[in-house]
Coordinates of C-alpha atoms in Angstrom, one line a residue:
X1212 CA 30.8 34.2 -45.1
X1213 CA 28.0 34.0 -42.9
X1214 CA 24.5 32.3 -43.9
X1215 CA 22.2 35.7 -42.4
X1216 CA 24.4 37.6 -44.8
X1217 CA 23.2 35.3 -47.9
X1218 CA 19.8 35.8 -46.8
X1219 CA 20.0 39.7 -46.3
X1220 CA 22.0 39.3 -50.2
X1221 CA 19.3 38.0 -51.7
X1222 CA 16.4 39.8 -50.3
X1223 CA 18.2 43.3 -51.7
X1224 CA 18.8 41.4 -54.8
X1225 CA 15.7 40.0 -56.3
X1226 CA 13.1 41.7 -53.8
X1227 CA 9.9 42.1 -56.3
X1228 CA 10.6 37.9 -57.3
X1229 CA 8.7 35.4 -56.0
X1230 CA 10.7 33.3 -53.6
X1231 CA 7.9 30.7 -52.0
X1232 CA 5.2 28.8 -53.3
X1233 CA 2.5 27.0 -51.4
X1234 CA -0.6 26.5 -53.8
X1235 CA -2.2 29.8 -55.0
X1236 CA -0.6 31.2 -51.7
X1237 CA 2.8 33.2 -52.6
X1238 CA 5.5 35.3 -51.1
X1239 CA 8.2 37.4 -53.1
X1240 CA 11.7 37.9 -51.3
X1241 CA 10.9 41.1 -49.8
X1242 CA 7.7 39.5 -47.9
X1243 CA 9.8 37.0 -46.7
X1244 CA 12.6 39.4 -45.8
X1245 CA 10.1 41.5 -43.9
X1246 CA 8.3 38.6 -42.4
X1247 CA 11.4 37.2 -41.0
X1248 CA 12.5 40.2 -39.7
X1249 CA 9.3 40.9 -37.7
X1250 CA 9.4 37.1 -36.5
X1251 CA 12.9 37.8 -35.4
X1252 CA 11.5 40.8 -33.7
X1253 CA 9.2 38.5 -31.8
X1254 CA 11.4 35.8 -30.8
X1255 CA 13.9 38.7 -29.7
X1256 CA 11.0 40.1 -27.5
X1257 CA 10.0 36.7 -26.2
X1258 CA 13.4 37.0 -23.9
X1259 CA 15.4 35.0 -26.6
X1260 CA 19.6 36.3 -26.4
X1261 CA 21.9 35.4 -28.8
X1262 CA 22.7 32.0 -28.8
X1263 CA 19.7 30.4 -27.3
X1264 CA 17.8 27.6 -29.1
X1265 CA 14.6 27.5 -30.1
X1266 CA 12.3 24.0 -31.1
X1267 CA 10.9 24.1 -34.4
X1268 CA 7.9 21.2 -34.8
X1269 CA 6.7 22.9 -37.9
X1270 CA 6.3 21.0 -40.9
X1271 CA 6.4 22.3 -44.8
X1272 CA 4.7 25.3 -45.6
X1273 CA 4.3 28.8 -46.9
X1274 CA 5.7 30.3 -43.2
X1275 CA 8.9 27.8 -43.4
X1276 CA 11.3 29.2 -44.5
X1277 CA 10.7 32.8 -43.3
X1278 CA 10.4 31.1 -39.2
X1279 CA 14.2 29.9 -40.4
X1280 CA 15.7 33.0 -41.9
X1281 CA 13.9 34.4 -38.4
X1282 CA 16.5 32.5 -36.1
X1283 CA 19.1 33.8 -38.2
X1284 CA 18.6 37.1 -37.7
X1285 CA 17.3 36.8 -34.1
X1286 CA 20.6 35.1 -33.8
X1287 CA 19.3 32.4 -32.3
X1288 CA 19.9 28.6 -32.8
X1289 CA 16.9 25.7 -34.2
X1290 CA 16.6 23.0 -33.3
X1291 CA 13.8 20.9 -35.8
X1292 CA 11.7 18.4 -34.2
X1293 CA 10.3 15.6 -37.2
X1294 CA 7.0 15.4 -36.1
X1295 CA 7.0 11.5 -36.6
X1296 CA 9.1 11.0 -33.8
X1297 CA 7.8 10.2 -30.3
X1298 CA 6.9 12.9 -27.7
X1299 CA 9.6 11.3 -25.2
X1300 CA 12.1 11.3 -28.6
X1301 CA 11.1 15.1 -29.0
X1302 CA 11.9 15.8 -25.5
X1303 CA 14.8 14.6 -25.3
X1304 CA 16.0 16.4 -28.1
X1305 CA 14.7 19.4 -26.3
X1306 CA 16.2 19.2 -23.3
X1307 CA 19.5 18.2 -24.4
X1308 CA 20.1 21.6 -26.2
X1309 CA 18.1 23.5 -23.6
X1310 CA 15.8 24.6 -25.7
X1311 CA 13.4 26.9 -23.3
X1312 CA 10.8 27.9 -26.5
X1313 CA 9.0 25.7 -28.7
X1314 CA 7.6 27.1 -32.4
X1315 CA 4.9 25.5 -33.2
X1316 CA 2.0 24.5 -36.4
X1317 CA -1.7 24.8 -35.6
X1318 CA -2.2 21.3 -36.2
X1319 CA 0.4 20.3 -34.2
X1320 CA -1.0 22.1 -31.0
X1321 CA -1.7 18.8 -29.1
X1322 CA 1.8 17.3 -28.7
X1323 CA 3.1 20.9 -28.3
X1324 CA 1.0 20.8 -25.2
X1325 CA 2.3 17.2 -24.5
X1326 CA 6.0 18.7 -24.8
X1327 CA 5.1 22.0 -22.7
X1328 CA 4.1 19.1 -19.8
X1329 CA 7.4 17.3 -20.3
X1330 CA 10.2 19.9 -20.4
X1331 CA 10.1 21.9 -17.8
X1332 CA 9.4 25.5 -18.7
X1333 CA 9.1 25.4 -22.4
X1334 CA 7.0 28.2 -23.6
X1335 CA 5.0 27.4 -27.0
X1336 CA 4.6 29.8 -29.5
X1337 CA 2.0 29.1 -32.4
X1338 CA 2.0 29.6 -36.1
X1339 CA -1.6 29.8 -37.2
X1340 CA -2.7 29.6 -33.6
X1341 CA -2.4 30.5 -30.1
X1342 CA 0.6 28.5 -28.1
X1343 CA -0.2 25.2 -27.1
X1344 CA -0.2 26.7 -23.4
X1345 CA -1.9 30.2 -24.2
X1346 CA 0.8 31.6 -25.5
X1347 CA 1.0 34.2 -28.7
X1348 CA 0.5 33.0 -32.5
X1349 CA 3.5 34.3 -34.0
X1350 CA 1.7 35.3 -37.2
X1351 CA -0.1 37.6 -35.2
X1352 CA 2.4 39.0 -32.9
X1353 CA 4.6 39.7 -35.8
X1354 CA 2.3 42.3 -37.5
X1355 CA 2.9 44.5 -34.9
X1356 CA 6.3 43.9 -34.9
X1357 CA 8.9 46.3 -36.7
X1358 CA 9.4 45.3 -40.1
X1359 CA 13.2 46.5 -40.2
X1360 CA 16.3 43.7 -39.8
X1361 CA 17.3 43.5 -36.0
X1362 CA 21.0 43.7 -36.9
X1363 CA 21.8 41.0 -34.3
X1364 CA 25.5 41.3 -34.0
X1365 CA 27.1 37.3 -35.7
X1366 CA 30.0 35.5 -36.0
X1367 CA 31.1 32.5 -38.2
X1368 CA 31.3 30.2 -35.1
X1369 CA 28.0 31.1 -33.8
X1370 CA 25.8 27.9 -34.2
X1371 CA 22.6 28.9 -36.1
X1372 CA 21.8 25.0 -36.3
X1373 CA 20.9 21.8 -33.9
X1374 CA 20.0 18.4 -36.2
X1375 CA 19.5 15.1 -34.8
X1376 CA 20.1 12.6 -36.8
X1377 CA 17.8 10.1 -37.9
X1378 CA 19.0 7.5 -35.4
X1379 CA 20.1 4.6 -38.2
X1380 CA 22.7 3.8 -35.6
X1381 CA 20.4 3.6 -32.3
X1382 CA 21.6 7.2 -30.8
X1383 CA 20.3 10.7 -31.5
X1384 CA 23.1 12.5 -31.7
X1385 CA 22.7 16.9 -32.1
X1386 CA 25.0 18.1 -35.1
X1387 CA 25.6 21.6 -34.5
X1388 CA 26.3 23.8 -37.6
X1389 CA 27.5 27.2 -37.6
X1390 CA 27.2 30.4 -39.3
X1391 CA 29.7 29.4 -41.4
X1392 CA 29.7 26.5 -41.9
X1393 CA 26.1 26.4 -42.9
X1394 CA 26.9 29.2 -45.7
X1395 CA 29.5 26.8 -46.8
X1396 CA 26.7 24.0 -48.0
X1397 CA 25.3 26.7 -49.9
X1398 CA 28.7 27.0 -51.7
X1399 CA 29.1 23.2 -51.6
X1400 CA 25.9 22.7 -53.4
X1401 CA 26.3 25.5 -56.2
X1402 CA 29.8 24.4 -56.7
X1403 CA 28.6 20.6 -57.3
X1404 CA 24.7 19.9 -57.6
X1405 CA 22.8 22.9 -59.4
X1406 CA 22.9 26.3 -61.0
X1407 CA 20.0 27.9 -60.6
X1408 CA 19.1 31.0 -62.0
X1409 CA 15.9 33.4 -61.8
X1410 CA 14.1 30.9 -63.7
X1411 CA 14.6 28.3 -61.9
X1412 CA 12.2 26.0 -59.3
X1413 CA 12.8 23.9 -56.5
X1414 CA 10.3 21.5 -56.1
X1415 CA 10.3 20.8 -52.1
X1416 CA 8.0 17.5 -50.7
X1417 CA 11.0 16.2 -48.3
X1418 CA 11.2 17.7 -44.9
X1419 CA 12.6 20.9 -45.5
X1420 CA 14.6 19.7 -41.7
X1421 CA 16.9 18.1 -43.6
X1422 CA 18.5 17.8 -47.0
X1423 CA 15.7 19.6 -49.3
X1424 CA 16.0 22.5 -46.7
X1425 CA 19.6 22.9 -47.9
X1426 CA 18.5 23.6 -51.0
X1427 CA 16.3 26.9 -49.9
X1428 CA 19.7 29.6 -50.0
X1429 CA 21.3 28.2 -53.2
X1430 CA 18.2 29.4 -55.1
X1431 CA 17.6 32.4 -52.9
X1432 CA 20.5 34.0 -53.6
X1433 CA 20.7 33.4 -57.3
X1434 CA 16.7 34.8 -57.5
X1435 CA 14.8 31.3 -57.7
X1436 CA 11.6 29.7 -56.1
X1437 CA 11.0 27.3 -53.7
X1438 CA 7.9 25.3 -54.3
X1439 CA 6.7 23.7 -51.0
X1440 CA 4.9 20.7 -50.9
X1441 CA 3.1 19.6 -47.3
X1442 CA 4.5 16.3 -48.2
X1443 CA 5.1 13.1 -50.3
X1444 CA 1.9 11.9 -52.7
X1445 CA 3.6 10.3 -55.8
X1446 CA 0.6 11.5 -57.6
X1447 CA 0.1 14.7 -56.3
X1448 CA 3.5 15.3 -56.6
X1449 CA 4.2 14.2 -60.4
X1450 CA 1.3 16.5 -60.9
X1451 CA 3.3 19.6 -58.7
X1452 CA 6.2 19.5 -61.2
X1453 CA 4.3 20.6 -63.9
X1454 CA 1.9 22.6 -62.4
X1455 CA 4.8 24.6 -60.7
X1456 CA 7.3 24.2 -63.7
X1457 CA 9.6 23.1 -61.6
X1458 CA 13.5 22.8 -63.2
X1459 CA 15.0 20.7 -60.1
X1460 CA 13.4 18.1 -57.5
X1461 CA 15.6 16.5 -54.9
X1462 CA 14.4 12.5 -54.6
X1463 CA 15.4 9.9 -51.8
X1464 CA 15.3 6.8 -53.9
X1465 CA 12.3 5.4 -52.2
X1466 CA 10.3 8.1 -52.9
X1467 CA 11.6 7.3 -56.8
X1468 CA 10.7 4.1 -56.5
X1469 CA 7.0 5.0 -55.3
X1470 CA 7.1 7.3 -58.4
X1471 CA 8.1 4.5 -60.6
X1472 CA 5.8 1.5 -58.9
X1473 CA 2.1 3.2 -58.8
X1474 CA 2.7 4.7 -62.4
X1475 CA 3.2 8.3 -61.7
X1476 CA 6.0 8.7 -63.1
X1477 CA 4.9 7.2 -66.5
X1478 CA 2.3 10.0 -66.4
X1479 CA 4.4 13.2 -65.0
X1480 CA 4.9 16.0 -67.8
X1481 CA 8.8 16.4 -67.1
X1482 CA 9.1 18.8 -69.8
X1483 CA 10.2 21.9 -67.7
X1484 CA 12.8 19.3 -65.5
X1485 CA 16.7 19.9 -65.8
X1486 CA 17.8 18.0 -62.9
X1487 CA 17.2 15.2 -60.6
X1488 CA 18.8 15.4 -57.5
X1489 CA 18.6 12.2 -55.7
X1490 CA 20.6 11.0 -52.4
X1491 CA 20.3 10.1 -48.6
X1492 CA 20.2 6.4 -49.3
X1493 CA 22.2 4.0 -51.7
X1494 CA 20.0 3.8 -54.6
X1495 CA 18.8 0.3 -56.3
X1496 CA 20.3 -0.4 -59.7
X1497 CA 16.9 -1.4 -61.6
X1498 CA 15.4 1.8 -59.5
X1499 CA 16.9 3.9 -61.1
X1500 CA 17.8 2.2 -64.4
X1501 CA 13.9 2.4 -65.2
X1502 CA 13.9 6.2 -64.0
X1503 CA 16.6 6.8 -66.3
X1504 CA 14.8 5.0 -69.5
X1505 CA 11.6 7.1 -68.7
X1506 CA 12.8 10.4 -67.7
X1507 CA 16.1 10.2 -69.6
X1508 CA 19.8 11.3 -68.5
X1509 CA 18.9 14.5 -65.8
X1510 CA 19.7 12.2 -62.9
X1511 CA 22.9 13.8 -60.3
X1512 CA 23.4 11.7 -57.3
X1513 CA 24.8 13.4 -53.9
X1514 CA 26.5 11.4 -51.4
X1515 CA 26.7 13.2 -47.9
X1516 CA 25.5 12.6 -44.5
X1517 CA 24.0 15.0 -41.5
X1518 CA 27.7 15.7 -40.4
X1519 CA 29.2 16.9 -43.9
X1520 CA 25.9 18.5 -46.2
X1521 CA 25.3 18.0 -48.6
X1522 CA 27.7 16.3 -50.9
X1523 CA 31.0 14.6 -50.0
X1524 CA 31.1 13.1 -53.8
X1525 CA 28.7 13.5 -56.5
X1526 CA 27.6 10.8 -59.7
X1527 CA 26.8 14.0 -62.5
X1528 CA 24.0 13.5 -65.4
X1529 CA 26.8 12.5 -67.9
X1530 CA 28.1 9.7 -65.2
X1531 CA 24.4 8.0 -65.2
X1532 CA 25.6 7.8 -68.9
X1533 CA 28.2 4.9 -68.1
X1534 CA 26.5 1.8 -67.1
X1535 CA 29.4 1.0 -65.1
X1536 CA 29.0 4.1 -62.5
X1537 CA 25.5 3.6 -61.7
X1538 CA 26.1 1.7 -58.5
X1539 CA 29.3 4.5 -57.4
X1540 CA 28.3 7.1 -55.5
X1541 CA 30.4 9.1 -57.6
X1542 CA 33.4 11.4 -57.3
X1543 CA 34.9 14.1 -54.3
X1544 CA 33.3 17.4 -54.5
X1545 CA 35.5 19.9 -55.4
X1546 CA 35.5 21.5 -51.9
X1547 CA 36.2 18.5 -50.2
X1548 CA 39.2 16.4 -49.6
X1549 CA 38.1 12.8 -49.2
X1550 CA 40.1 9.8 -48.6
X1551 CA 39.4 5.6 -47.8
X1552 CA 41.5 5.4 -44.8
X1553 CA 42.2 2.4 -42.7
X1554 CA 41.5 2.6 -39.0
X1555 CA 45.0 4.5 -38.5
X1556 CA 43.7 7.3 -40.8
X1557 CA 46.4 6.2 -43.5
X1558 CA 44.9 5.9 -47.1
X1559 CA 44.2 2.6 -48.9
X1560 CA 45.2 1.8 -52.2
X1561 CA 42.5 1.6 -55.6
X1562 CA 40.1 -1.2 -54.8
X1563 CA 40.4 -1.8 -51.0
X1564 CA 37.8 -1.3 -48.6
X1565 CA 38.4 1.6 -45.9
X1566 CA 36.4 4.4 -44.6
X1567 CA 35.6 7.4 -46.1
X1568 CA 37.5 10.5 -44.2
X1569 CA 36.3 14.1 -45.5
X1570 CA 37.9 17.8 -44.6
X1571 CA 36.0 20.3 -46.0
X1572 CA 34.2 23.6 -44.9
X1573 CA 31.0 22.3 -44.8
X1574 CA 31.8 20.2 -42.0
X1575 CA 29.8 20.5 -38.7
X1576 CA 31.8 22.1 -35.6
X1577 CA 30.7 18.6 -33.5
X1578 CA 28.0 17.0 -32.1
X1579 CA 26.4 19.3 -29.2
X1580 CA 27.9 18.1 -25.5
X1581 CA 29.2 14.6 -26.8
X1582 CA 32.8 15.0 -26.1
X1583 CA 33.5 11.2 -26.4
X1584 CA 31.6 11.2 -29.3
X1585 CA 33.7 13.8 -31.1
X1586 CA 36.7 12.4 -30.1
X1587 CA 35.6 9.4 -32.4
X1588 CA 34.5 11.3 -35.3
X1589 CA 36.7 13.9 -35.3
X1590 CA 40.3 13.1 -36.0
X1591 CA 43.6 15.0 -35.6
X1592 CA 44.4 17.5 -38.9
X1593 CA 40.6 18.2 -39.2
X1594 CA 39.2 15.4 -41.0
X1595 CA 35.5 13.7 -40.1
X1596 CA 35.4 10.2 -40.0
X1597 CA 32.0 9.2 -41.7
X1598 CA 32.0 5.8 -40.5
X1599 CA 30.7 4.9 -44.1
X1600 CA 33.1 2.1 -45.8
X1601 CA 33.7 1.9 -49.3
X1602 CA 36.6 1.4 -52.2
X1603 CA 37.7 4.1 -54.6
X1604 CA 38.2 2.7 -58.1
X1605 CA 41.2 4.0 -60.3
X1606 CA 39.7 7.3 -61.4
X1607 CA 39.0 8.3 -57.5
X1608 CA 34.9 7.0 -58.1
X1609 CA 33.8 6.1 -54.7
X1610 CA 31.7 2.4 -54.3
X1611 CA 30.1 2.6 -50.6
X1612 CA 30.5 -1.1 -49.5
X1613 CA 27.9 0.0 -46.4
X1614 CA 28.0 1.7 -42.9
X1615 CA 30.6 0.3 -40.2
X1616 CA 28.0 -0.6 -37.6
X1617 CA 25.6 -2.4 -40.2
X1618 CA 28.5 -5.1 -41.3
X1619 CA 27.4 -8.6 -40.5
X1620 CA 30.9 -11.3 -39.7
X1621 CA 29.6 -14.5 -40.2
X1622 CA 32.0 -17.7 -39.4
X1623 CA 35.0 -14.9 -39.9
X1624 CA 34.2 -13.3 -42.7
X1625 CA 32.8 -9.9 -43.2
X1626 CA 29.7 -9.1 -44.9
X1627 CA 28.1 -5.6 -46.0
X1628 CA 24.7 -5.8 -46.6
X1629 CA 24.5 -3.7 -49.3
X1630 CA 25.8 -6.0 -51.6
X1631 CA 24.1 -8.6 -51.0
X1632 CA 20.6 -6.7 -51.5
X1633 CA 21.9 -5.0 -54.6
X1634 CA 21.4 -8.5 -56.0
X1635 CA 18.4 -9.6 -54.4
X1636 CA 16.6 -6.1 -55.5
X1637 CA 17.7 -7.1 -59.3
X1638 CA 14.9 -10.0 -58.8
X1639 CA 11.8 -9.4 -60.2
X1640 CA 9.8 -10.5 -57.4
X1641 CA 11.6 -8.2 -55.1
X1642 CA 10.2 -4.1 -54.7
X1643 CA 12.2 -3.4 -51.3
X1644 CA 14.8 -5.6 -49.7
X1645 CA 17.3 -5.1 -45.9
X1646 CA 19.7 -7.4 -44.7
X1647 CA 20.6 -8.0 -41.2
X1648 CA 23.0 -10.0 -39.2
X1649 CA 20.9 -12.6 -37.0
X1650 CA 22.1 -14.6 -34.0
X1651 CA 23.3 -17.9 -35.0
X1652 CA 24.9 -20.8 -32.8
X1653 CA 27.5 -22.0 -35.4
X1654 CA 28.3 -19.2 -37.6
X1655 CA 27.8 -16.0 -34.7
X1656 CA 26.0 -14.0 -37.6
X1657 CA 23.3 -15.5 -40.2
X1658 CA 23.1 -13.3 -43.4
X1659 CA 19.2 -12.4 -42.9
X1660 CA 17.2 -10.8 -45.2
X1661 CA 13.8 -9.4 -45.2
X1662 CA 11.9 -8.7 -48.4
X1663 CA 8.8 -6.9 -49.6
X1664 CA 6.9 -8.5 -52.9
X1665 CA 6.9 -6.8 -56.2
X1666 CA 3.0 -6.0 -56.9
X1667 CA 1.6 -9.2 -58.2
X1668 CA 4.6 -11.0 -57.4
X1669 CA 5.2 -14.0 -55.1
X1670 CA 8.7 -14.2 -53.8
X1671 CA 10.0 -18.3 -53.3
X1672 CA 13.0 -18.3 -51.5
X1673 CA 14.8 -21.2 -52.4
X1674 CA 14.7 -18.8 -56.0
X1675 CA 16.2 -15.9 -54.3
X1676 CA 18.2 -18.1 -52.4
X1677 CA 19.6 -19.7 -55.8
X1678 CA 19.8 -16.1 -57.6
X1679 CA 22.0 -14.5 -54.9
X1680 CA 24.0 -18.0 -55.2
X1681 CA 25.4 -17.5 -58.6
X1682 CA 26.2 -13.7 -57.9
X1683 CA 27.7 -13.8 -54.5
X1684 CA 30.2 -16.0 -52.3
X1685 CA 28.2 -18.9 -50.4
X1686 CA 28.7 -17.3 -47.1
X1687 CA 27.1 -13.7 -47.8
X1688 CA 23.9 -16.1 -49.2
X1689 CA 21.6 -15.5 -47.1
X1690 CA 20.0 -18.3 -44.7
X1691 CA 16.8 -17.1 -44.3
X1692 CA 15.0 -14.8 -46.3
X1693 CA 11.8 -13.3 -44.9
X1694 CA 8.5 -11.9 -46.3
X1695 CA 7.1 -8.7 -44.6
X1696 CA 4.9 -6.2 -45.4
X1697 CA 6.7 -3.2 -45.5
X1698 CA 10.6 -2.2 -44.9
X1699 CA 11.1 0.1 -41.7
X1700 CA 12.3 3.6 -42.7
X1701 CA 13.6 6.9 -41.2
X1702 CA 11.7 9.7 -40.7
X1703 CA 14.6 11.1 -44.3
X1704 CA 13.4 7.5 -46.0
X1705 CA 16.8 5.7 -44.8
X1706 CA 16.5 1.8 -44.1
X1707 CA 16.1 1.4 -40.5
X1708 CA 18.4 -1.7 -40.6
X1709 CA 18.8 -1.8 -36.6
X1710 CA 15.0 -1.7 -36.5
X1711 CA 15.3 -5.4 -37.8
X1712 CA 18.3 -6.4 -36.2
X1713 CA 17.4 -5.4 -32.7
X1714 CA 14.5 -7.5 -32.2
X1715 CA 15.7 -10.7 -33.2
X1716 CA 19.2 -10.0 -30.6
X1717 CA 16.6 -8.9 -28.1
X1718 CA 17.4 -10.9 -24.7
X1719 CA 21.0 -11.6 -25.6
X1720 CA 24.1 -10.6 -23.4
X1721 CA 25.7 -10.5 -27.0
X1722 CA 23.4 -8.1 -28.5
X1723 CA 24.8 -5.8 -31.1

């Protein structure tokens, strides 16, 4: 199957429905067909061939999704820029993948220029707006463009996607997704997370770059809405699911938590809400056992990463239902195979730690021009190596222990962070919480951990210190525990653990 085909499917399906909301503005699937055809039109008549990338710093909006299903059809690959990132991040990215035209928002204008003065002939194209450099607005130039599909000929292998990742290891790295293996996270996602139907409403305030964007075919081909947000207000946003009716809304946890803190949640009208998707980071215990007490059992965890969307495993509504589950990132997706290996590949038994191997179709080809790089990841017999560690239980329910370049050895022994702020965020003094390794004369590693105060709250740390002390072995305690104001995150709302670490290595031969 190829993803252009799902979006040409559901345009002949459910033409007259609406597909995208943006406020009072809305576009039914035969406006978003037609728009995306005329866009392809333009990009096709902007010297763009078949298998040539194009930048995408746009951010959520009514003219989202139809720029996407444009590069589809014009055959072409994206490649998103998150507008958080650096110009000299961004530019790299571009130049990289060769990417020789650059899609751009109004408001984003300025560091389009920026970008146009850094890559050497990139050629902006507006949305809204003229090109940062003079060049056409797309809006415009598309409505005197042909309204009919360009037929571009496809192939599953083409790649119709370039995605850095967030960087939680220190390297951008471009996964490239194909035509079908991006048609295969639609499948993966019906299959596992959602059933929508024509009644059904995606509520979209996440970058629609990365994991909520893998939600837009699911519920295009089955005849439901997309509700787009610009972006993450907890109150604005508790306010969107009922003003849009929405069914389904797809949570990182710290957005959950922001929910939960500043009382929005408390005052959201959930009535229309079936499901909770949530994922993209491990989620804290009391986090979500206070979602769960005010919004009740609609909560399905996905566990996945940029390399495998969307879900490797998933923790269903009725496995939030056994306390015991909550911190398992639940069980294999049905159209994945999934083993914890140990470094030879071979598979560990119930209750060891390994890494977490995955084969399934929704796998990315490999990371754009990093042939070392895939020679790591991808091992013999077509498995991924995710590079994630964790123990499988007796009933095959995954426990991510945490990521193999975040584990701290201290005086021989190994600790994962994750464990060790599980227990810290139980505190009641505690709203966000990372743990690092630090350098440390005697022991190599020091178990640090940083902390962010509950509201109202003062945080002692020979209290913490004492509280992780009864729950945890002496030598994953951790030595020093610091205040700060605020925990670094991804532009996706991942703890930027190496954002911590780095600095206090910085200067050392040693440095990890």
């Amino acid at each position: 199957m190829l993803t252009v085909d799902l979006v040409r499917r559901g345009a002949a399906r459910f033409g007259p429905r609406t597909a995208v909301v943006d406020g009072a503005r809305r576009l039914t699937f035969s406006e978003v067909d037609q728009a995306s055809n005329r866009m392809a039109r333009v990009l096709i008549g902007a010297g763009l061939a078949p298998g040539d990338r194009v930048g995408l710093l746009v951010g959520n909006g009514i003219w989202s999704i139809p720029v996407d299903f444009a590069c589809l059809k014009a055959g072409v690959a994206r490649v998103p820029l998150n507008a958080r990132l650096s110009a000299a991040e961004q530019s790299r990215m571009l130049e990289e993948t060769g990417t020789r035209v650059l899609v751009h928002d109004a408001d984003l204008t300025e560091r389009a220029g920026e970008l146009a003065g850094l890559v050497g002939g990139l050629r902006p194209i507006g949305l809204g707006g003229p090109g940062a450099t003079g060049g056409p607005d797309l809006l415009e130039a598309m409505a005197e463009a042909a309204s009919t599909d360009p037929r571009v000929p496809a192939g599953p292998d083409d790649p119709v996607l370039l995605l850095f990742t967030s960087g939680t290891t220190g390297t951008l790295k471009a996964v490239e997704h194909t035509q079908a293996s991006y048609a295969a996270i639609t499948a993966n996602i019906l299959a596992n997370l959602v059933s929508p139907g024509r009644d059904s409403v995606m509520l979209h305030a996440a970058s629609l770059i990365h994991a909520s964007g893998t939600f837009v075919l699911p519920y295009w081909i089955r005849g439901g809405a997309a509700a787009v947000l610009p972006g993450f207000d907890p109150e604005r946003y508790a306010d969107a699911i009922a003003r849009y009716r929405a069914t389904e809304i797809n949570l990182v946890p710290t957005m959950l938590g922001m929910l939960l803190s500043g009382g929005a949640a408390e005052k959201a009208d959930v009535s229309s809400l079936r499901t909770v998707v949530y994922g993209a980071s491990p989620m804290p215990r009391p986090v979500i056992e206070q979602a769960m007490d005010l919004w009740g059992p609609r909560f399905t965890q996905y566990f996945g990463q940029t390399e495998a969307p969307l879900c490797l495993s998933v923790l269903d509504a009725e496995d939030h239902r056994d306390a015991s589950l909550l911190g398992s990132c639940g069980h294999p997706a049905v159209d994945a195979e999934v083993v914890v290996a140990d470094e030879d590949g071979a598979p560990v038994p119930p209750g060891e730690i390994g890494e977490i191997r995955v084969r399934a179709p929704f796998r990315m080809r490999g990371y754009h021009r990093a042939p070392e790089l895939n020679a790591e990841t991808l091992a013999p017999g077509g498995w991924l190596r995710t590079r994630d560690m964790a123990r499988a239980d007796e009933r095959g329910y995954l426990h991510l222990v945490d990521r193999r370049s975040d584990m701290i050895i201290t005086g021989g022994y190994n600790v994962y962070p994750r464990e060790v702020e599980d227990v810290l965020l139980d505190h009641p003094s505690v709203a966000q919480c990372a743990v690092v390794g630090a350098p440390d004369p005697t022991w190599v590693e020091a178990v640090t951990a940083f902390v962010v105060a509950a509201p109202g709250a003062r945080v002692d740390e020979r209290e913490l210190r004492e509280a992780a002390r009864a729950r945890l072995a002496g030598y994953k305690v951790p030595k020093s525990i610091r205040v700060v104001e605020a925990i670094p995150l991804s532009p996706v709302g991942k703890v930027l653990r190496r954002a911590l670490r780095e600095p206090l290595w910085a200067g050392r031969e040693d440095a990890r």
